[in-house]
Short mmCIF file of C-alpha atoms in Angstrom, two decimals:
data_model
loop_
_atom_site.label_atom_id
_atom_site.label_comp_id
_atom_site.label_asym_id
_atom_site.label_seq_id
_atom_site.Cartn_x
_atom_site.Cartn_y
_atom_site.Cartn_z
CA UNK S 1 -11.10 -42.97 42.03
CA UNK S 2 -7.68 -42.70 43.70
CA UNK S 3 -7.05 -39.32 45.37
CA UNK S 4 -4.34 -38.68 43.74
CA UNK S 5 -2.74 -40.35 40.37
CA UNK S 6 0.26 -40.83 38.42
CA UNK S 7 0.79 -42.78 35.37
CA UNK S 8 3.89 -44.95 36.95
CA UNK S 9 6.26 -44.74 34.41
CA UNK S 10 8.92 -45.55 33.10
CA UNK S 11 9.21 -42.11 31.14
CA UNK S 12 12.41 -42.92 29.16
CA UNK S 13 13.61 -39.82 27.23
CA UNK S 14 16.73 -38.31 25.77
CA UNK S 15 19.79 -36.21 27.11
CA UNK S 16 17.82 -32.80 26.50
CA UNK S 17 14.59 -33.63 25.44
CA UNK S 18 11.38 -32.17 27.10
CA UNK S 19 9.77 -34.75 29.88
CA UNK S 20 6.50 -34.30 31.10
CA UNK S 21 5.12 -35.74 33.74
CA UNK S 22 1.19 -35.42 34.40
CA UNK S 23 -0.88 -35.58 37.62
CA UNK S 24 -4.34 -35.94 38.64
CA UNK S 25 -6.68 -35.45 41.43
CA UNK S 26 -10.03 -36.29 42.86
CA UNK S 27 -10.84 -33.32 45.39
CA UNK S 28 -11.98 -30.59 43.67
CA UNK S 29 -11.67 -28.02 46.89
CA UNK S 30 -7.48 -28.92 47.21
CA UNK S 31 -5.55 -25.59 46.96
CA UNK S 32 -2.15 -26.21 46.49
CA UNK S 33 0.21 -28.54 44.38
CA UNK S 34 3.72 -29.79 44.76
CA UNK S 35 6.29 -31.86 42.96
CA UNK S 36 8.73 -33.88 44.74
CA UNK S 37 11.73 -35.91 43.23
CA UNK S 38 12.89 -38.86 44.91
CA UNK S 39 16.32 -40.16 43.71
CA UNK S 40 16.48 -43.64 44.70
CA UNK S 41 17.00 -44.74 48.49
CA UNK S 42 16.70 -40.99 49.32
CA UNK S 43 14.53 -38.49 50.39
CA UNK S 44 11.67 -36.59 48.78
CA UNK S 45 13.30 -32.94 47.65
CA UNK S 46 10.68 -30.17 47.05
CA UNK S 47 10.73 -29.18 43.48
CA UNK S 48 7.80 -26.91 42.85
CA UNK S 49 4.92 -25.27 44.03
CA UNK S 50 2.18 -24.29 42.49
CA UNK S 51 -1.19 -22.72 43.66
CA UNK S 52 -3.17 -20.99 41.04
CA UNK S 53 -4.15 -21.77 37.90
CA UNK S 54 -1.57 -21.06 34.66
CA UNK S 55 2.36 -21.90 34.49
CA UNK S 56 5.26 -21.36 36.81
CA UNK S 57 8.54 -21.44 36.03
CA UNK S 58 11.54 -22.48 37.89
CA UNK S 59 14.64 -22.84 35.60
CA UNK S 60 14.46 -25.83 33.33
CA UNK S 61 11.28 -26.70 35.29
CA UNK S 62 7.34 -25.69 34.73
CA UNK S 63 4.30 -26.80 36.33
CA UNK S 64 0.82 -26.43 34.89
CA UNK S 65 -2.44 -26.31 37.08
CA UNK S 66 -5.71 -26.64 35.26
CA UNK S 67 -7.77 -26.47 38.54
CA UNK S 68 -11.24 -26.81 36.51
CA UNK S 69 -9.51 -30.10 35.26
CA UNK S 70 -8.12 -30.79 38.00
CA UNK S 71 -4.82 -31.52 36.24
CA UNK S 72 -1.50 -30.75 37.22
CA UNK S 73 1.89 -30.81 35.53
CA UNK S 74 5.68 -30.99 35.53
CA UNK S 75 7.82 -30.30 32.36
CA UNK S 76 11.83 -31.10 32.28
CA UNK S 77 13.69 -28.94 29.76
CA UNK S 78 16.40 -29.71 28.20
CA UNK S 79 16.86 -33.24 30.37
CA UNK S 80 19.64 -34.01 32.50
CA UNK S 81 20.91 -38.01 32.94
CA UNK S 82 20.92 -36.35 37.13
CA UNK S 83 16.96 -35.55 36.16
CA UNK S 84 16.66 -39.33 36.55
CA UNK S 85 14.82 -39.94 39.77
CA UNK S 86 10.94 -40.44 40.62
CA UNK S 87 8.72 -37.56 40.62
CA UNK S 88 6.24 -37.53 42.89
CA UNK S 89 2.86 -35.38 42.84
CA UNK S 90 1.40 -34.22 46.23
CA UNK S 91 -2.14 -32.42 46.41
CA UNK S 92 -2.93 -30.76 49.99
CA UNK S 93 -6.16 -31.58 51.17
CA UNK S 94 -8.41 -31.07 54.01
CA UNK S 95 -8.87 -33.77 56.07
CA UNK S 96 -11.20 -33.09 58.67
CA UNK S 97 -10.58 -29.43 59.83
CA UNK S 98 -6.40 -29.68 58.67
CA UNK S 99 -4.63 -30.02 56.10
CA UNK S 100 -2.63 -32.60 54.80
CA UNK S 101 -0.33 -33.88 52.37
CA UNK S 102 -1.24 -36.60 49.82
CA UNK S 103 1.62 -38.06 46.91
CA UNK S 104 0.82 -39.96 43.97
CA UNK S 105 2.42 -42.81 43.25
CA UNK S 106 5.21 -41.21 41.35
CA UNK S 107 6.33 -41.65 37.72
CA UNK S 108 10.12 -43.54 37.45
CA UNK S 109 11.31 -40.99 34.83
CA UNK S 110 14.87 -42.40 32.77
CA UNK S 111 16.75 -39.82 31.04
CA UNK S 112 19.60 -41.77 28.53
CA UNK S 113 22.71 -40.21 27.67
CA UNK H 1 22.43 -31.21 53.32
CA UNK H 2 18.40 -31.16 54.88
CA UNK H 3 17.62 -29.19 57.35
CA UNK H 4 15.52 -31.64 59.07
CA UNK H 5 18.30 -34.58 60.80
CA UNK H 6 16.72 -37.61 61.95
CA UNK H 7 18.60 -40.62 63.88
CA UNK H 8 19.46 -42.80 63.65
CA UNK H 9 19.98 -43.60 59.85
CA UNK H 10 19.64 -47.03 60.07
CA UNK H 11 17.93 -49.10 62.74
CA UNK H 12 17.39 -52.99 62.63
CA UNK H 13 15.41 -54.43 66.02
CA UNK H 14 13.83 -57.32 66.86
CA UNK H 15 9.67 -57.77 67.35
CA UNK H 16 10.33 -57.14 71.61
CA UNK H 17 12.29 -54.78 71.27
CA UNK H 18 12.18 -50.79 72.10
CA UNK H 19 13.36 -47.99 70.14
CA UNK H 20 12.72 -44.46 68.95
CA UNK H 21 13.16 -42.67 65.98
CA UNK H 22 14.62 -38.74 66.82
CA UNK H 23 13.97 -35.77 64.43
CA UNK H 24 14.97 -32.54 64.88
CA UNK H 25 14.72 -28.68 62.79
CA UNK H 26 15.47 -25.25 63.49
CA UNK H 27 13.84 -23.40 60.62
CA UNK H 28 11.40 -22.34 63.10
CA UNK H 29 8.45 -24.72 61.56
CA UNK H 30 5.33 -25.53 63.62
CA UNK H 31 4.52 -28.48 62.32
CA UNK H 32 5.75 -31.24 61.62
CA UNK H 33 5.12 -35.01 60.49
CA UNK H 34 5.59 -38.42 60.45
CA UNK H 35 5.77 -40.25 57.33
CA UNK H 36 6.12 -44.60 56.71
CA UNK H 37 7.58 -45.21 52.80
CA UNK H 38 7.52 -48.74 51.49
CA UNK H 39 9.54 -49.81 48.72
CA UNK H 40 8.55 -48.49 45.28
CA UNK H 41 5.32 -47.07 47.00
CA UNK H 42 5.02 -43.07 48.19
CA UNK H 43 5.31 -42.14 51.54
CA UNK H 44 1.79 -42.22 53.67
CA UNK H 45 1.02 -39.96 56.51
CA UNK H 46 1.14 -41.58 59.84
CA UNK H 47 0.83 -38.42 62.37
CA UNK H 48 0.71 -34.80 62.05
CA UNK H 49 2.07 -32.49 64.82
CA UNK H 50 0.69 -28.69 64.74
CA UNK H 51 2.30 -26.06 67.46
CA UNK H 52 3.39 -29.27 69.35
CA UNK H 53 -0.07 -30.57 69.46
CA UNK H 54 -1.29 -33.77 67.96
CA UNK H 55 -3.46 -32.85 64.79
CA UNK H 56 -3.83 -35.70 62.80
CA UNK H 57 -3.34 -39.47 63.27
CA UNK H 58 -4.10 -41.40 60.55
CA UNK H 59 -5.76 -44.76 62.39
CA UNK H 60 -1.76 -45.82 62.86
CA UNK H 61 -1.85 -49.34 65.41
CA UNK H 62 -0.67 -48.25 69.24
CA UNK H 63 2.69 -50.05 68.61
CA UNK H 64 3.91 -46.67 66.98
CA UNK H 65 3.50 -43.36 69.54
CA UNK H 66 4.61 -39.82 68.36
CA UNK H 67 5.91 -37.47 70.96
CA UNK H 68 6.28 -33.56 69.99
CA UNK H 69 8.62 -32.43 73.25
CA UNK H 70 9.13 -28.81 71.90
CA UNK H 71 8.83 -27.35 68.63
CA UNK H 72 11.79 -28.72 67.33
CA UNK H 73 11.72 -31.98 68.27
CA UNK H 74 10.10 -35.10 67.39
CA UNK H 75 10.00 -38.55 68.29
CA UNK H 76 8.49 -42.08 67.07
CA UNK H 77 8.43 -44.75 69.66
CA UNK H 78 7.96 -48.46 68.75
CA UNK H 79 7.22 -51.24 70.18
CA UNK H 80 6.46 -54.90 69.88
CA UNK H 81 6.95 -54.30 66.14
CA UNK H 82 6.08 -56.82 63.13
CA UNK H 83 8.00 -57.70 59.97
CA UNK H 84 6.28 -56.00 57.67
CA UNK H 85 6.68 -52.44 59.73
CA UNK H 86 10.25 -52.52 58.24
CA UNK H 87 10.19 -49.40 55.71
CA UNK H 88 12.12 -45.82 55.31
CA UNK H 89 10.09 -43.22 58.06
CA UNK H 90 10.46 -39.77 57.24
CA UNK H 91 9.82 -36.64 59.45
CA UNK H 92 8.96 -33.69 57.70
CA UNK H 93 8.14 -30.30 58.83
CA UNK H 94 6.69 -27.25 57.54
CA UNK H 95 6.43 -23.25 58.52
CA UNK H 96 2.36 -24.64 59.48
CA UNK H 97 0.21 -27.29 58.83
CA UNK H 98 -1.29 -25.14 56.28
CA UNK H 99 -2.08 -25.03 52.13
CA UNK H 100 0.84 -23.21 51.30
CA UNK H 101 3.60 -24.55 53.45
CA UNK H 102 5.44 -26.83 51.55
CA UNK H 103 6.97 -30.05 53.22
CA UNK H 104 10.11 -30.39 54.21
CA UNK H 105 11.80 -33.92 55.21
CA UNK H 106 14.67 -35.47 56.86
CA UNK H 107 17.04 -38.15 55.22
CA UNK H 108 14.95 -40.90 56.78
CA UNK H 109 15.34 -43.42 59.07
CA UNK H 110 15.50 -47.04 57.54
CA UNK H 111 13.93 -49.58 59.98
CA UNK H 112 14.14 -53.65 59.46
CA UNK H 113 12.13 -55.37 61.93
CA UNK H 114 13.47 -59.01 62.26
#
């Protein structure tokens, strides 16, 4: 089982539709969550962070932890064609005695005028 | 604009060549990273940096050495790279290598190695 995974996409969806964009992981002792969007030929910019279990909300964003499913989540309100970028899911972990940063793969996500 | 700069933006060298990637913050973050993206994949750790020490590196061939002069500087020296090195590195750093310090990263260096 990969650490960390991401159904790849595409996620195609509508000028202000909800897109949501799921996340899994494999170690069940990681403690915090982040999304990152990637816009093509860019940089990863820090979206959200989330480290206990329920919702958080950011603006038109909200990520889910379900730490018991070890499940984590991103939803897109009301959709933006500048939402369209890939989002990728990074889990911290403990490697050895420090911790470190593993993404997903990322999920291309398409928002259509 | 990031708050992490790295230089140069683009690099192309050849397989005998030397060069070094620069990155530099003042956010006053004490660690700090090294990341190698390939196209369409996500970016994989190569070396972690914690209060200018080496913390992590993650079995990353001896053609690639990280230097941590100060706090908020870091470098990537190559050497006698191959073809298929060629990818976007990103530096990153956060307040500490730490659960709840979020990552923050540079624009990236792209590297082609011909």
């Amino acid at each position: 089982q990969k650490e960390v995974e991401q159904n790849s996409g595409p996620l195609s969806v509508p000028e202000g539709a909800i897109a949501s964009l799921n996340c899994t992981y494999s170690d069940r002792v990681s403690q915090s969550f982040f999304w990152y969007r990637q816009y093509s030929g860019k940089s990863p910019e820090l979206i959200m962070s989330i480290y206990s279990n329920g919702d958080k909300e950011d603006g038109r964003f909200t990520a889910q932890l379900n730490k018991a499913s070890q499940y984590v989540s991103l939803l897109i309100r009301d959709s933006q064609p500048s939402d369209s970028a890939t989002y990728l899911c990074a889990v911290n972990r403990v490697g050895g005695s420090n911790y470190k940063l593993t993404f997903g793969k990322g999920t291309l996500l398409t928002v259509n005028p | 604009d990031t708050e992490v700069t790295q230089t140069p933006k683009h690099l192309v060298m050849g397989m005998t060549n030397k060069k070094s990637l620069k990155c530099e913050q003042h956010m006053g973050h004490r660690a700090m990273y090294w990341y190698k993206q390939k196209a369409k994949k996500p970016p994989e750790l190569m070396f972690v940096y914690s209060y200018e020490k080496l913390s992590i590196n993650e079995s990353v061939p001896s053609r690639f050495s990280p230097e941590c002069p100060n706090s908020s500087l870091l470098n990537l020296h190559l050497h006698a790279l191959q073809p298929e090195d060629s990818a976007l590195y990103l530096c990153a750093s956060s307040q500490a290598q730490d659960y709840n310090s979020p990552l923050h990263f540079g624009n990236g260096t792209r590297l082609t190695v011909t």
